[in-house]
Tab-separated table of C-alpha atoms in Angstrom:
chain	number	residue	atom	x	y	z
A	10	UNK	CA	41.449	-56.008	65.992
A	11	UNK	CA	40.653	-58.000	62.844
A	12	UNK	CA	37.001	-58.186	63.859
A	13	UNK	CA	36.933	-54.377	64.300
A	14	UNK	CA	38.486	-53.867	60.857
A	15	UNK	CA	35.973	-56.224	59.265
A	16	UNK	CA	33.103	-54.460	61.032
A	17	UNK	CA	34.329	-51.022	59.900
A	18	UNK	CA	34.820	-52.184	56.323
A	19	UNK	CA	31.399	-53.793	56.278
A	20	UNK	CA	29.758	-50.670	57.660
A	21	UNK	CA	31.512	-48.493	55.083
A	22	UNK	CA	30.404	-50.811	52.289
A	23	UNK	CA	26.825	-50.801	53.568
A	24	UNK	CA	26.874	-46.999	53.829
A	25	UNK	CA	28.185	-46.776	50.286
A	26	UNK	CA	25.393	-48.992	49.026
A	27	UNK	CA	22.793	-46.882	50.849
A	28	UNK	CA	24.219	-43.648	49.417
A	29	UNK	CA	24.316	-45.083	45.905
A	30	UNK	CA	20.756	-46.377	46.204
A	31	UNK	CA	19.545	-43.030	47.557
A	32	UNK	CA	21.262	-41.172	44.720
A	33	UNK	CA	19.786	-43.498	42.118
A	34	UNK	CA	16.343	-43.135	43.665
A	35	UNK	CA	16.697	-39.353	43.767
A	36	UNK	CA	17.679	-39.163	40.108
A	37	UNK	CA	14.780	-41.391	39.126
A	38	UNK	CA	12.319	-39.310	41.148
A	39	UNK	CA	13.770	-36.116	39.697
A	40	UNK	CA	13.005	-37.329	36.194
A	41	UNK	CA	9.484	-38.224	37.294
A	42	UNK	CA	8.950	-34.801	38.846
A	43	UNK	CA	10.285	-32.994	35.785
A	44	UNK	CA	7.787	-34.832	33.604
A	45	UNK	CA	4.754	-34.686	35.886
A	46	UNK	CA	1.595	-33.086	34.541
A	47	UNK	CA	0.114	-30.182	36.506
A	48	UNK	CA	-3.550	-29.574	35.790
A	49	UNK	CA	-4.389	-25.895	36.154
A	50	UNK	CA	-7.033	-23.710	34.555
A	51	UNK	CA	-5.310	-20.371	33.868
A	52	UNK	CA	-7.362	-17.434	32.639
A	53	UNK	CA	-6.381	-15.898	29.296
A	54	UNK	CA	-4.229	-12.781	29.547
A	55	UNK	CA	-5.612	-9.688	27.844
A	56	UNK	CA	-3.424	-8.310	25.071
A	57	UNK	CA	-3.449	-4.509	25.082
A	58	UNK	CA	-1.384	-1.823	23.384
A	59	UNK	CA	-2.350	1.406	25.159
A	60	UNK	CA	0.606	3.487	26.316
A	61	UNK	CA	-0.272	3.496	30.028
A	62	UNK	CA	-0.496	-0.296	30.188
A	63	UNK	CA	2.761	-0.733	28.268
A	64	UNK	CA	4.560	1.692	30.600
A	65	UNK	CA	3.314	-0.175	33.653
A	66	UNK	CA	4.523	-3.402	32.063
A	67	UNK	CA	7.928	-1.858	31.367
A	68	UNK	CA	8.245	-0.877	35.025
A	69	UNK	CA	7.284	-4.341	36.239
A	70	UNK	CA	9.694	-6.012	33.818
A	71	UNK	CA	12.557	-3.808	34.987
A	72	UNK	CA	11.815	-3.928	38.727
A	73	UNK	CA	10.590	-7.487	39.322
A	74	UNK	CA	13.618	-9.466	38.159
A	75	UNK	CA	12.724	-10.214	34.531
A	76	UNK	CA	15.833	-8.532	33.131
A	77	UNK	CA	18.068	-10.625	35.400
A	78	UNK	CA	17.182	-13.798	33.500
A	79	UNK	CA	15.910	-12.604	30.132
A	80	UNK	CA	17.905	-9.428	29.510
A	81	UNK	CA	16.686	-5.889	28.938
A	82	UNK	CA	15.497	-6.687	25.405
A	83	UNK	CA	14.161	-10.152	26.209
A	84	UNK	CA	16.760	-12.014	24.140
A	85	UNK	CA	17.872	-14.214	27.044
A	86	UNK	CA	20.869	-14.207	29.311
A	87	UNK	CA	23.318	-16.534	31.027
A	88	UNK	CA	22.995	-15.581	34.680
A	89	UNK	CA	24.792	-18.440	36.434
A	90	UNK	CA	27.980	-20.218	35.443
A	91	UNK	CA	30.114	-21.235	38.396
A	92	UNK	CA	32.493	-23.416	36.399
A	93	UNK	CA	31.609	-26.359	38.652
A	94	UNK	CA	28.744	-27.848	36.707
A	95	UNK	CA	26.062	-25.246	37.339
A	96	UNK	CA	25.077	-23.209	34.308
A	97	UNK	CA	21.695	-21.553	33.837
A	98	UNK	CA	20.589	-19.518	30.838
A	99	UNK	CA	17.290	-17.662	30.560
A	100	UNK	CA	15.545	-18.137	27.212
A	101	UNK	CA	14.775	-15.649	24.478
A	102	UNK	CA	11.234	-14.336	25.081
A	103	UNK	CA	10.972	-12.091	22.024
A	104	UNK	CA	8.504	-13.236	19.330
A	105	UNK	CA	11.420	-15.135	17.760
A	106	UNK	CA	11.948	-17.187	20.898
A	107	UNK	CA	10.205	-19.731	23.079
A	108	UNK	CA	7.004	-17.634	23.386
A	109	UNK	CA	6.364	-17.529	19.641
A	110	UNK	CA	3.387	-19.888	19.859
A	111	UNK	CA	2.095	-18.866	23.273
A	112	UNK	CA	-1.666	-18.551	23.571
A	113	UNK	CA	-3.202	-15.965	25.948
A	114	UNK	CA	-3.611	-18.549	28.725
A	115	UNK	CA	-0.030	-19.817	28.348
A	116	UNK	CA	1.417	-16.563	29.694
A	117	UNK	CA	-0.648	-16.937	32.847
A	118	UNK	CA	0.375	-20.566	33.239
A	119	UNK	CA	4.089	-19.817	32.919
A	120	UNK	CA	4.358	-16.549	34.857
A	121	UNK	CA	1.864	-17.095	37.638
A	122	UNK	CA	1.996	-20.866	38.066
A	123	UNK	CA	5.441	-21.996	36.885
A	124	UNK	CA	3.867	-24.448	34.461
A	125	UNK	CA	4.768	-24.819	30.792
A	126	UNK	CA	2.050	-24.736	28.129
A	127	UNK	CA	2.328	-28.555	27.941
A	128	UNK	CA	1.531	-28.868	31.669
A	129	UNK	CA	5.063	-29.724	32.798
A	130	UNK	CA	6.787	-27.710	35.570
A	131	UNK	CA	9.328	-25.019	34.777
A	132	UNK	CA	12.626	-25.670	36.519
A	133	UNK	CA	13.980	-22.143	36.915
A	134	UNK	CA	11.191	-19.588	37.080
A	135	UNK	CA	10.356	-17.610	40.246
A	136	UNK	CA	6.603	-17.891	39.712
A	137	UNK	CA	5.963	-17.827	43.457
A	138	UNK	CA	7.076	-14.180	43.290
A	139	UNK	CA	4.578	-13.453	40.512
A	140	UNK	CA	1.659	-15.623	41.551
A	141	UNK	CA	0.113	-12.745	43.488
A	142	UNK	CA	0.149	-10.342	40.535
A	143	UNK	CA	-3.167	-8.604	39.975
A	144	UNK	CA	-4.811	-9.382	36.659
A	145	UNK	CA	-4.066	-5.850	35.487
A	146	UNK	CA	-0.365	-6.151	36.319
A	147	UNK	CA	-0.065	-9.551	34.666
A	148	UNK	CA	-1.761	-8.160	31.576
A	149	UNK	CA	0.554	-5.139	31.600
A	150	UNK	CA	3.703	-7.236	31.916
A	151	UNK	CA	2.687	-9.584	29.113
A	152	UNK	CA	1.611	-6.715	26.883
A	153	UNK	CA	5.009	-5.074	27.347
A	154	UNK	CA	6.923	-8.289	26.588
A	155	UNK	CA	4.878	-8.820	23.446
A	156	UNK	CA	6.133	-5.446	22.199
A	157	UNK	CA	9.700	-6.748	21.920
A	158	UNK	CA	11.050	-6.910	18.401
A	159	UNK	CA	11.799	-10.438	17.148
A	160	UNK	CA	15.507	-11.080	17.699
A	161	UNK	CA	17.837	-14.023	17.836
A	162	UNK	CA	18.757	-14.980	21.361
A	163	UNK	CA	19.563	-17.781	23.773
A	164	UNK	CA	17.747	-21.000	24.497
A	165	UNK	CA	17.000	-22.138	28.028
A	166	UNK	CA	19.798	-24.115	29.683
A	167	UNK	CA	19.557	-25.768	33.109
A	168	UNK	CA	22.768	-27.655	33.838
A	169	UNK	CA	23.009	-28.710	37.467
A	170	UNK	CA	25.406	-31.040	39.282
A	171	UNK	CA	24.043	-34.477	40.063
A	172	UNK	CA	23.624	-33.824	43.819
A	173	UNK	CA	21.241	-30.953	43.021
A	174	UNK	CA	19.066	-33.247	40.915
A	175	UNK	CA	19.084	-35.846	43.688
A	176	UNK	CA	17.917	-33.253	46.207
A	177	UNK	CA	15.240	-32.110	43.765
A	178	UNK	CA	14.010	-35.657	43.310
A	179	UNK	CA	13.916	-36.293	47.053
A	180	UNK	CA	11.910	-33.121	47.652
A	181	UNK	CA	14.606	-31.089	49.387
A	182	UNK	CA	14.468	-28.540	46.560
A	183	UNK	CA	10.835	-28.054	45.457
A	184	UNK	CA	10.152	-26.318	42.175
A	185	UNK	CA	8.000	-23.192	42.028
A	186	UNK	CA	4.898	-25.077	40.894
A	187	UNK	CA	5.105	-27.224	44.037
A	188	UNK	CA	5.228	-24.152	46.287
A	189	UNK	CA	2.239	-22.371	44.778
A	190	UNK	CA	-1.417	-22.649	45.739
A	191	UNK	CA	-2.827	-22.808	42.210
A	192	UNK	CA	-6.385	-22.316	43.483
A	193	UNK	CA	-5.639	-18.972	45.127
A	194	UNK	CA	-7.389	-16.023	43.498
A	195	UNK	CA	-5.219	-13.181	42.141
A	196	UNK	CA	-4.643	-10.135	44.302
A	197	UNK	CA	-7.103	-7.308	43.952
A	198	UNK	CA	-5.763	-3.971	42.717
A	199	UNK	CA	-3.876	-1.957	45.334
A	200	UNK	CA	-3.688	1.825	44.836
A	201	UNK	CA	-0.179	3.204	44.459
A	202	UNK	CA	1.121	4.966	47.541
A	203	UNK	CA	3.311	4.630	50.605
A	204	UNK	CA	0.792	2.366	52.295
A	205	UNK	CA	0.899	-0.984	54.052
A	206	UNK	CA	-1.285	-2.739	51.445
A	207	UNK	CA	0.970	-1.546	48.629
A	208	UNK	CA	4.055	-2.501	50.628
A	209	UNK	CA	2.655	-5.967	51.157
A	210	UNK	CA	1.926	-6.266	47.444
A	211	UNK	CA	5.472	-5.215	46.504
A	212	UNK	CA	6.898	-7.649	49.085
A	213	UNK	CA	5.596	-10.550	47.027
A	214	UNK	CA	8.773	-10.213	44.967
A	215	UNK	CA	10.766	-11.266	48.056
A	216	UNK	CA	9.030	-14.606	48.640
A	217	UNK	CA	11.301	-16.816	46.547
A	218	UNK	CA	14.410	-16.108	48.629
A	219	UNK	CA	13.058	-14.946	51.991
A	220	UNK	CA	10.053	-17.284	52.179
A	221	UNK	CA	6.331	-16.637	52.350
A	222	UNK	CA	6.634	-15.307	55.911
A	223	UNK	CA	9.884	-13.452	55.038
A	224	UNK	CA	11.735	-15.208	57.891
A	225	UNK	CA	14.728	-15.913	55.637
A	226	UNK	CA	16.966	-18.942	55.842
A	227	UNK	CA	18.753	-21.056	53.266
A	228	UNK	CA	17.732	-19.975	49.778
A	229	UNK	CA	15.923	-22.926	48.147
A	230	UNK	CA	18.163	-24.452	45.496
A	231	UNK	CA	20.916	-21.886	45.903
A	232	UNK	CA	24.575	-22.933	45.619
A	233	UNK	CA	26.188	-24.110	48.884
A	234	UNK	CA	28.347	-21.000	49.152
A	235	UNK	CA	25.396	-18.606	49.096
A	236	UNK	CA	24.658	-16.915	52.419
A	237	UNK	CA	21.256	-17.481	53.971
A	238	UNK	CA	18.526	-14.978	53.197
A	239	UNK	CA	17.992	-12.512	56.023
A	240	UNK	CA	14.982	-12.399	58.307
A	241	UNK	CA	13.198	-9.234	57.171
A	242	UNK	CA	10.102	-9.460	59.335
A	243	UNK	CA	9.352	-6.631	61.742
A	244	UNK	CA	11.108	-7.076	65.061
A	245	UNK	CA	14.315	-6.562	67.012
A	246	UNK	CA	16.031	-9.563	65.394
A	247	UNK	CA	15.174	-8.488	61.876
A	248	UNK	CA	17.768	-7.317	59.378
A	249	UNK	CA	15.465	-4.324	58.949
A	250	UNK	CA	16.790	-3.044	62.297
A	251	UNK	CA	19.835	-1.863	60.341
A	252	UNK	CA	17.702	0.753	58.604
A	253	UNK	CA	16.485	3.498	60.933
A	254	UNK	CA	14.386	5.189	58.268
A	255	UNK	CA	13.028	4.748	54.773
A	256	UNK	CA	15.828	6.815	53.248
A	257	UNK	CA	18.510	4.412	54.495
A	258	UNK	CA	16.544	1.428	53.190
A	259	UNK	CA	15.989	2.991	49.773
A	260	UNK	CA	19.689	3.869	49.604
A	261	UNK	CA	20.505	0.196	50.145
A	262	UNK	CA	18.232	-0.790	47.255
A	263	UNK	CA	19.992	1.746	45.014
A	264	UNK	CA	23.583	0.956	45.994
A	265	UNK	CA	23.619	-2.646	47.188
A	266	UNK	CA	25.295	-1.589	50.429
A	267	UNK	CA	24.237	-1.478	54.068
A	268	UNK	CA	24.349	1.807	56.005
A	269	UNK	CA	27.823	0.861	57.291
A	270	UNK	CA	29.084	0.538	53.709
A	271	UNK	CA	29.394	-3.247	53.585
A	272	UNK	CA	28.098	-4.857	50.364
A	273	UNK	CA	25.177	-7.267	50.382
A	274	UNK	CA	25.567	-10.542	48.522
A	275	UNK	CA	23.013	-12.424	46.451
A	276	UNK	CA	20.401	-9.718	46.088
A	277	UNK	CA	18.872	-8.729	42.726
A	278	UNK	CA	19.972	-5.092	42.892
A	279	UNK	CA	19.798	-4.719	39.135
A	280	UNK	CA	16.029	-4.998	39.555
A	281	UNK	CA	15.621	-3.653	43.083
A	282	UNK	CA	17.359	-0.464	42.017
A	283	UNK	CA	14.513	0.131	39.553
A	284	UNK	CA	11.779	0.233	42.195
A	285	UNK	CA	10.054	3.588	42.297
A	286	UNK	CA	10.486	5.710	45.401
A	287	UNK	CA	6.826	5.083	46.256
A	288	UNK	CA	7.090	1.292	46.030
A	289	UNK	CA	10.450	1.222	47.843
A	290	UNK	CA	9.122	3.330	50.724
A	291	UNK	CA	5.910	1.288	50.876
A	292	UNK	CA	8.003	-1.875	51.126
A	293	UNK	CA	9.976	-0.351	54.000
A	294	UNK	CA	6.746	0.624	55.745
A	295	UNK	CA	5.390	-2.903	55.490
A	296	UNK	CA	8.615	-4.560	56.656
A	297	UNK	CA	8.934	-2.291	59.694
A	298	UNK	CA	5.310	-1.760	60.755
A	299	UNK	CA	5.210	-1.692	64.601
A	300	UNK	CA	3.511	-4.795	65.931
A	301	UNK	CA	3.412	-6.239	62.427
A	302	UNK	CA	4.044	-9.781	61.291
A	303	UNK	CA	5.129	-9.610	57.682
A	304	UNK	CA	3.608	-12.211	55.417
A	305	UNK	CA	3.940	-11.283	51.775
A	306	UNK	CA	1.966	-14.304	50.639
A	307	UNK	CA	-1.040	-12.979	52.552
A	308	UNK	CA	-1.639	-10.362	49.871
A	309	UNK	CA	-4.512	-12.160	48.251
A	310	UNK	CA	-8.143	-11.774	47.369
A	311	UNK	CA	-8.711	-9.506	50.335
A	312	UNK	CA	-6.014	-7.046	49.383
A	313	UNK	CA	-6.705	-3.859	47.550
A	314	UNK	CA	-9.109	-1.933	49.743
A	315	UNK	CA	-6.517	0.551	50.923
A	316	UNK	CA	-7.429	3.042	53.662
A	317	UNK	CA	-7.556	6.725	52.929
A	318	UNK	CA	-4.416	8.579	51.880
A	319	UNK	CA	-2.171	9.233	54.880
A	320	UNK	CA	-3.776	6.892	57.416
A	321	UNK	CA	-3.016	3.336	56.409
A	322	UNK	CA	-3.580	-0.088	57.895
A	323	UNK	CA	-3.324	-3.741	56.946
A	324	UNK	CA	-6.019	-6.103	58.112
A	325	UNK	CA	-4.519	-9.245	59.610
A	326	UNK	CA	-0.815	-8.481	59.051
A	327	UNK	CA	-0.851	-5.515	61.408
A	328	UNK	CA	-3.509	-5.874	64.044
A	329	UNK	CA	-5.624	-2.767	63.605
A	330	UNK	CA	-2.473	-0.669	63.688
A	331	UNK	CA	-2.540	2.666	61.889
A	332	UNK	CA	0.540	4.451	60.652
A	333	UNK	CA	0.679	8.004	59.361
A	334	UNK	CA	3.213	8.572	56.602
A	335	UNK	CA	4.099	11.451	54.363
A	336	UNK	CA	3.522	10.806	50.702
A	337	UNK	CA	6.543	11.343	48.429
A	338	UNK	CA	6.502	14.142	45.906
A	339	UNK	CA	6.969	11.870	42.929
A	340	UNK	CA	7.820	8.402	41.700
A	341	UNK	CA	11.188	9.042	40.148
A	342	UNK	CA	12.765	6.101	38.370
A	343	UNK	CA	16.305	5.610	39.628
A	344	UNK	CA	18.481	3.164	37.725
A	345	UNK	CA	21.172	1.069	39.345
A	346	UNK	CA	24.382	-0.236	37.826
A	347	UNK	CA	25.170	-2.554	40.730
A	348	UNK	CA	25.744	-6.145	39.544
A	349	UNK	CA	23.370	-8.672	40.992
A	350	UNK	CA	22.361	-12.284	41.119
A	351	UNK	CA	18.984	-13.009	39.649
A	352	UNK	CA	15.988	-13.183	41.911
A	353	UNK	CA	14.943	-16.093	39.770
A	354	UNK	CA	17.886	-18.262	40.761
A	355	UNK	CA	16.398	-21.032	42.831
A	356	UNK	CA	17.524	-24.270	41.331
A	357	UNK	CA	15.485	-25.980	40.126
A	358	UNK	CA	12.578	-23.942	41.490
């Protein structure tokens, strides 16, 4: 009996030493990763002031998750505070904030690559969702943000519990810069319309939570109590099976509720509710294309050559499959007042 007690105590002590050593190693590696230098060659972003470009930028800012972290006026916003050691605040991005000294190439580095102007990785920035932006859309978004009036606002805050930093250091929670292919060319322009190419382009905003192949699973860096992201690929086991038509899917984006009335957790409905009818229906078309295999990250240099209006296809993602859809009558902007959790919340990604 005494030998068994000694063996158990010794094993527990050894396990404790291993855990402590692993934690110490993880914290050390986390500090190294936070301070690593990422060598990229971002192209300068064009600064424009024409009304059409600014309006496109306003739409992208409202519908792609920017307001969730930075607020409607760009002054910053606390978007996570669980009272348990996790507190995240998006910084002020008006000319009075962190972007005051940004050069044209710095916007590209931060938004598309998740890399600060000094070459260090950003810890909470969903750049994998924005990496596939066309040059025109990136220019439009930046041009809109640069129109903000200088205002006082918040500074960036990333307070995480120690276990989260350990996991980050050990590679279990990669940051956005580690998930991005920095050599990949930007997407080519995709004409607006309820088409598969446009749906694939819009689906890029889903990558951060649902993964590059949209198979879902545990949200990288999300709190332990968050539910797993749903599998939204085409197929019988997809969460998309809940939505028999585009209207039911668009209604979910506007209300935050499934067709049966149950609420959906951890979805950025504040932004999703701002998607135009055209983009929302195109997204539904892409996620439900018969015989398709959704891969949002595949929208790359080959994207943009959309088939003729009405008959649409997607080379590679849908094997030579053509779908005929009716084009909507307009692209009405429909706001949503449903509270949401930021699409940018992937700690520390």
